[in-house]
Short mmCIF file of C-alpha atoms in Angstrom, two decimals:
data_model
loop_
_atom_site.label_atom_id
_atom_site.label_comp_id
_atom_site.label_asym_id
_atom_site.label_seq_id
_atom_site.Cartn_x
_atom_site.Cartn_y
_atom_site.Cartn_z
CA UNK E 1377 -108.31 87.64 -20.16
CA UNK E 1378 -109.15 88.60 -23.72
CA UNK E 1379 -112.76 88.87 -24.85
CA UNK E 1380 -112.74 86.86 -28.08
CA UNK E 1381 -115.66 86.89 -30.50
CA UNK E 1382 -114.42 83.93 -32.56
CA UNK E 1383 -111.43 82.14 -34.05
CA UNK E 1384 -110.68 81.24 -37.65
CA UNK E 1385 -108.25 78.43 -38.38
CA UNK E 1386 -106.22 78.14 -41.58
CA UNK E 1387 -106.78 81.80 -42.48
CA UNK E 1388 -105.01 83.00 -45.61
CA UNK E 1389 -106.12 86.64 -45.92
CA UNK E 1390 -104.87 88.17 -42.65
CA UNK E 1391 -101.09 88.28 -42.89
CA UNK E 1392 -98.41 86.07 -44.42
CA UNK E 1393 -98.85 82.33 -44.76
CA UNK E 1394 -101.52 80.27 -43.03
CA UNK E 1395 -102.76 81.77 -39.78
CA UNK E 1396 -104.90 81.35 -36.71
CA UNK E 1397 -107.05 84.50 -36.57
CA UNK E 1398 -108.60 85.71 -33.32
CA UNK E 1399 -111.46 88.17 -33.78
CA UNK E 1400 -111.66 90.23 -30.59
CA UNK E 1401 -114.85 91.81 -29.30
CA UNK E 1402 -115.40 95.57 -29.40
CA UNK E 1403 -114.69 98.38 -31.86
CA UNK E 1404 -114.61 102.17 -31.60
CA UNK E 1405 -115.52 102.59 -35.29
CA UNK E 1406 -118.85 101.79 -36.89
CA UNK E 1407 -117.93 101.40 -40.54
CA UNK E 1408 -120.87 101.46 -42.92
CA UNK E 1409 -119.58 98.33 -44.69
CA UNK E 1410 -118.39 96.38 -41.64
CA UNK E 1411 -118.37 92.64 -42.34
CA UNK E 1412 -118.11 91.83 -38.62
CA UNK E 1413 -120.83 94.07 -37.21
CA UNK E 1414 -121.45 91.61 -34.39
CA UNK E 1415 -117.98 92.43 -33.04
CA UNK E 1416 -118.65 96.18 -32.66
CA UNK E 1417 -120.38 96.16 -29.28
CA UNK E 1418 -117.90 96.21 -26.42
CA UNK E 1419 -119.87 93.72 -24.37
CA UNK E 1420 -119.89 90.04 -25.19
CA UNK E 1421 -117.26 87.65 -26.40
CA UNK E 1422 -115.73 84.70 -24.61
CA UNK E 1423 -113.04 85.34 -22.00
CA UNK E 1424 -109.92 83.54 -23.18
CA UNK E 1425 -106.55 83.29 -21.44
CA UNK E 1426 -103.07 83.60 -22.90
CA UNK E 1427 -102.47 79.93 -22.07
CA UNK E 1428 -105.53 78.88 -24.08
CA UNK E 1429 -104.43 80.87 -27.12
CA UNK E 1430 -100.83 79.63 -26.94
CA UNK E 1431 -102.16 76.07 -26.68
CA UNK E 1432 -104.30 76.58 -29.80
CA UNK E 1433 -101.30 78.02 -31.62
CA UNK E 1434 -99.13 75.04 -30.70
CA UNK E 1435 -101.80 72.63 -31.93
CA UNK E 1436 -102.00 74.42 -35.28
CA UNK E 1437 -98.28 75.13 -35.66
CA UNK E 1438 -97.74 72.30 -38.19
CA UNK E 1439 -100.00 74.18 -40.62
CA UNK E 1440 -98.25 77.54 -40.27
CA UNK E 1441 -95.10 76.66 -42.20
CA UNK E 1442 -92.30 79.21 -42.26
CA UNK E 1443 -94.47 82.31 -42.80
CA UNK E 1444 -97.68 81.67 -40.85
CA UNK E 1445 -98.68 82.51 -37.31
CA UNK E 1446 -101.39 84.36 -35.43
CA UNK E 1447 -103.38 87.46 -36.29
CA UNK E 1448 -105.49 89.48 -33.86
CA UNK E 1449 -108.36 91.20 -35.61
CA UNK E 1450 -111.83 92.33 -34.60
CA UNK E 1451 -113.53 94.45 -33.87
CA UNK E 1452 -110.59 96.61 -32.93
CA UNK E 1453 -108.06 94.47 -31.06
CA UNK E 1454 -106.15 97.40 -29.58
CA UNK E 1455 -109.17 98.38 -27.48
CA UNK E 1456 -108.04 95.42 -25.37
CA UNK E 1457 -104.33 96.27 -25.57
CA UNK E 1458 -103.75 95.82 -21.83
CA UNK E 1459 -105.23 92.31 -21.93
CA UNK E 1460 -103.59 91.54 -25.29
CA UNK E 1461 -100.07 92.36 -24.09
CA UNK E 1462 -99.43 89.16 -22.06
CA UNK E 1463 -100.86 87.11 -24.92
CA UNK E 1464 -98.58 88.46 -27.63
CA UNK E 1465 -95.62 88.35 -25.24
CA UNK E 1466 -96.25 84.67 -24.53
CA UNK E 1467 -96.64 83.92 -28.23
CA UNK E 1468 -93.35 85.61 -29.10
CA UNK E 1469 -91.60 83.71 -26.31
CA UNK E 1470 -92.80 80.52 -28.05
CA UNK E 1471 -91.47 81.77 -31.39
CA UNK E 1472 -94.77 82.55 -33.15
CA UNK E 1473 -95.22 85.22 -35.82
CA UNK E 1474 -97.79 87.83 -34.70
CA UNK E 1475 -99.87 90.28 -36.74
CA UNK E 1476 -102.26 92.93 -35.45
CA UNK E 1477 -105.11 94.02 -37.74
CA UNK E 1478 -106.13 97.50 -36.58
CA UNK E 1479 -107.82 100.74 -37.61
CA UNK E 1480 -104.92 102.59 -35.97
CA UNK E 1481 -107.07 104.93 -33.89
CA UNK E 1482 -105.62 104.04 -30.48
CA UNK E 1483 -102.07 104.85 -29.39
CA UNK E 1484 -101.18 104.65 -25.71
CA UNK E 1485 -98.53 102.98 -23.57
CA UNK E 1486 -100.32 99.61 -23.67
CA UNK E 1487 -100.59 99.75 -27.46
CA UNK E 1488 -96.92 100.68 -27.79
CA UNK E 1489 -96.02 97.71 -25.60
CA UNK E 1490 -98.13 95.36 -27.75
CA UNK E 1491 -96.40 96.67 -30.87
CA UNK E 1492 -93.02 95.64 -29.45
CA UNK E 1493 -94.18 92.01 -29.77
CA UNK E 1494 -95.87 92.48 -33.16
CA UNK E 1495 -94.16 91.43 -36.39
CA UNK E 1496 -96.48 93.10 -38.89
CA UNK E 1497 -99.29 95.65 -38.50
CA UNK E 1498 -102.18 95.22 -40.91
CA UNK E 1499 -103.47 98.79 -40.96
CA UNK E 1500 -107.00 99.33 -42.24
CA UNK E 1501 -106.83 102.78 -43.77
CA UNK E 1502 -110.46 103.66 -44.40
CA UNK E 1503 -110.02 106.96 -46.27
CA UNK E 1504 -107.41 109.69 -46.69
CA UNK E 1505 -110.02 112.47 -46.64
CA UNK E 1506 -111.13 113.40 -43.11
CA UNK E 1507 -114.74 114.14 -43.99
CA UNK E 1508 -115.16 110.98 -46.05
CA UNK E 1509 -113.45 109.00 -43.29
CA UNK E 1510 -115.98 110.32 -40.79
CA UNK E 1511 -118.84 109.48 -43.15
CA UNK E 1512 -117.60 105.89 -43.47
CA UNK E 1513 -116.57 105.24 -39.87
CA UNK E 1514 -118.10 107.88 -37.59
CA UNK E 1515 -114.61 109.21 -36.75
CA UNK E 1516 -112.02 111.43 -38.42
CA UNK E 1517 -108.69 109.96 -39.44
CA UNK E 1518 -106.29 112.15 -37.39
CA UNK E 1519 -105.52 109.41 -34.88
CA UNK E 1520 -104.94 106.82 -37.60
CA UNK E 1521 -102.51 109.07 -39.45
CA UNK E 1522 -100.65 109.76 -36.19
CA UNK E 1523 -100.53 105.99 -35.58
CA UNK E 1524 -98.92 105.39 -38.97
CA UNK E 1525 -96.34 108.08 -38.22
CA UNK E 1526 -95.49 106.27 -34.99
CA UNK E 1527 -95.11 102.97 -36.84
CA UNK E 1528 -92.69 104.65 -39.23
CA UNK E 1529 -90.71 106.08 -36.30
CA UNK E 1530 -90.17 102.58 -34.88
CA UNK E 1531 -89.65 100.98 -38.33
CA UNK E 1532 -92.55 98.57 -37.81
CA UNK E 1533 -93.51 96.69 -41.01
CA UNK E 1534 -96.98 97.67 -42.26
CA UNK E 1535 -99.41 96.26 -44.78
CA UNK E 1536 -102.03 98.85 -45.66
CA UNK E 1537 -105.54 97.52 -46.31
CA UNK E 1538 -108.06 99.60 -48.23
CA UNK E 1539 -111.70 98.69 -48.87
CA UNK E 1540 -112.78 100.04 -52.26
CA UNK E 1541 -116.41 101.08 -51.75
CA UNK E 1542 -118.07 102.36 -54.95
CA UNK E 1543 -119.17 105.96 -54.49
CA UNK E 1544 -117.46 106.27 -51.10
CA UNK E 1545 -113.78 105.38 -51.30
CA UNK E 1546 -113.03 104.94 -55.00
CA UNK E 1547 -112.65 108.58 -56.05
CA UNK E 1548 -109.53 108.72 -58.23
CA UNK E 1549 -108.32 112.01 -56.75
CA UNK E 1550 -108.54 110.58 -53.23
CA UNK E 1551 -106.69 107.41 -54.28
CA UNK E 1552 -103.85 109.53 -55.64
CA UNK E 1553 -103.86 111.61 -52.43
CA UNK E 1554 -103.54 108.45 -50.36
CA UNK E 1555 -100.66 107.25 -52.51
CA UNK E 1556 -98.88 110.61 -52.31
CA UNK E 1557 -99.27 110.69 -48.53
CA UNK E 1558 -97.78 107.25 -47.92
CA UNK E 1559 -95.27 106.84 -50.77
CA UNK E 1560 -92.32 107.95 -48.63
CA UNK E 1561 -93.09 105.51 -45.78
CA UNK E 1562 -90.36 102.92 -46.31
CA UNK E 1563 -91.86 100.63 -43.64
CA UNK E 1564 -95.01 100.07 -45.74
CA UNK E 1565 -94.41 96.76 -47.51
CA UNK E 1566 -97.60 96.51 -49.54
CA UNK E 1567 -101.13 97.78 -50.04
CA UNK E 1568 -104.02 95.33 -50.22
CA UNK E 1569 -107.14 96.41 -52.09
CA UNK E 1570 -110.13 94.73 -50.49
CA UNK E 1571 -113.18 94.63 -52.77
CA UNK E 1572 -116.46 95.81 -51.28
CA UNK E 1573 -119.01 93.11 -50.52
CA UNK E 1574 -122.28 92.70 -48.63
CA UNK E 1575 -121.36 89.49 -46.80
CA UNK E 1576 -121.94 91.11 -43.41
CA UNK E 1577 -125.23 92.82 -44.30
CA UNK E 1578 -127.37 90.09 -42.73
CA UNK E 1579 -125.70 90.70 -39.38
CA UNK E 1580 -127.13 94.23 -39.30
CA UNK E 1581 -130.66 92.86 -39.58
CA UNK E 1582 -129.96 90.43 -36.77
CA UNK E 1583 -128.67 93.29 -34.60
CA UNK E 1584 -131.65 95.48 -35.43
CA UNK E 1585 -129.46 98.00 -37.29
CA UNK E 1586 -130.05 99.46 -40.74
CA UNK E 1587 -127.51 98.53 -43.39
CA UNK E 1588 -126.93 101.86 -45.13
CA UNK E 1589 -125.09 100.57 -48.21
CA UNK E 1590 -127.76 98.19 -49.49
CA UNK E 1591 -127.88 100.00 -52.85
CA UNK E 1592 -124.11 99.86 -53.36
CA UNK E 1593 -123.06 97.23 -55.88
CA UNK E 1594 -119.92 95.12 -55.79
CA UNK E 1595 -116.85 96.47 -57.58
CA UNK E 1596 -116.57 95.85 -61.27
CA UNK E 1597 -113.29 94.38 -62.58
CA UNK E 1598 -112.64 97.75 -64.22
CA UNK E 1599 -112.98 99.63 -60.91
CA UNK E 1600 -110.54 97.28 -59.22
CA UNK E 1601 -108.07 97.48 -62.10
CA UNK E 1602 -108.19 101.29 -62.07
CA UNK E 1603 -107.48 101.42 -58.33
CA UNK E 1604 -104.69 98.87 -58.76
CA UNK E 1605 -103.04 100.92 -61.50
CA UNK E 1606 -103.25 104.11 -59.44
CA UNK E 1607 -101.79 102.55 -56.31
CA UNK E 1608 -98.98 100.64 -58.03
CA UNK E 1609 -97.36 103.98 -58.88
CA UNK E 1610 -96.89 104.66 -55.17
CA UNK E 1611 -96.36 101.34 -53.34
CA UNK E 1612 -93.75 98.56 -53.54
CA UNK E 1613 -96.46 95.93 -53.93
CA UNK E 1614 -100.19 96.14 -54.58
CA UNK E 1615 -102.55 93.17 -54.46
CA UNK E 1616 -106.30 92.69 -54.81
CA UNK E 1617 -107.60 90.33 -52.12
#
């Protein structure tokens, strides 16, 4: 049984086409800008079976079209890789397109098995610099970089996702370093720039946590355009979500 925080129907930002998005409970990162802070704690969520999720997918299949399907996000969905495996296997047996949205910090036999039934990995790359990555997430990025190497070794399609946080992850030198690091990965299909926002800040107050980026302003159009122009020199496709 999967512990699911919530579902989103008709999602258009988490993989190709129109999608049913399952936000799973629990995350091993604590990103300063997390929009889903109420999914971080490992406890909680609603226990949901593979049959229930397949049934939901079948009900919504008419909306998926040729490109849509299901995306498992979080939280960090691969924390529950053992429980997720029978779900993605059942979905693939029914012909559904499956995406996993992950921070890439977990790689074990269960995760590798899940990836066999995954069409596209949406990889949230938080920062290329180890120290800045730890500042943003509480963890260094060694495991994530090893995860990306594994995805390349199995030729798994990847969409990189990068949150552009002013003063934290928008340094031009670091953006070029990220591009240089990944430019030779032929399995990376695109990079999505995700503008910083405070939409999840109220959840911190509800949880009794301090939101540490309250003085950080949203990206200006110029900041987004600069990042776009830097990244487009390295990746096949760059979009701003």
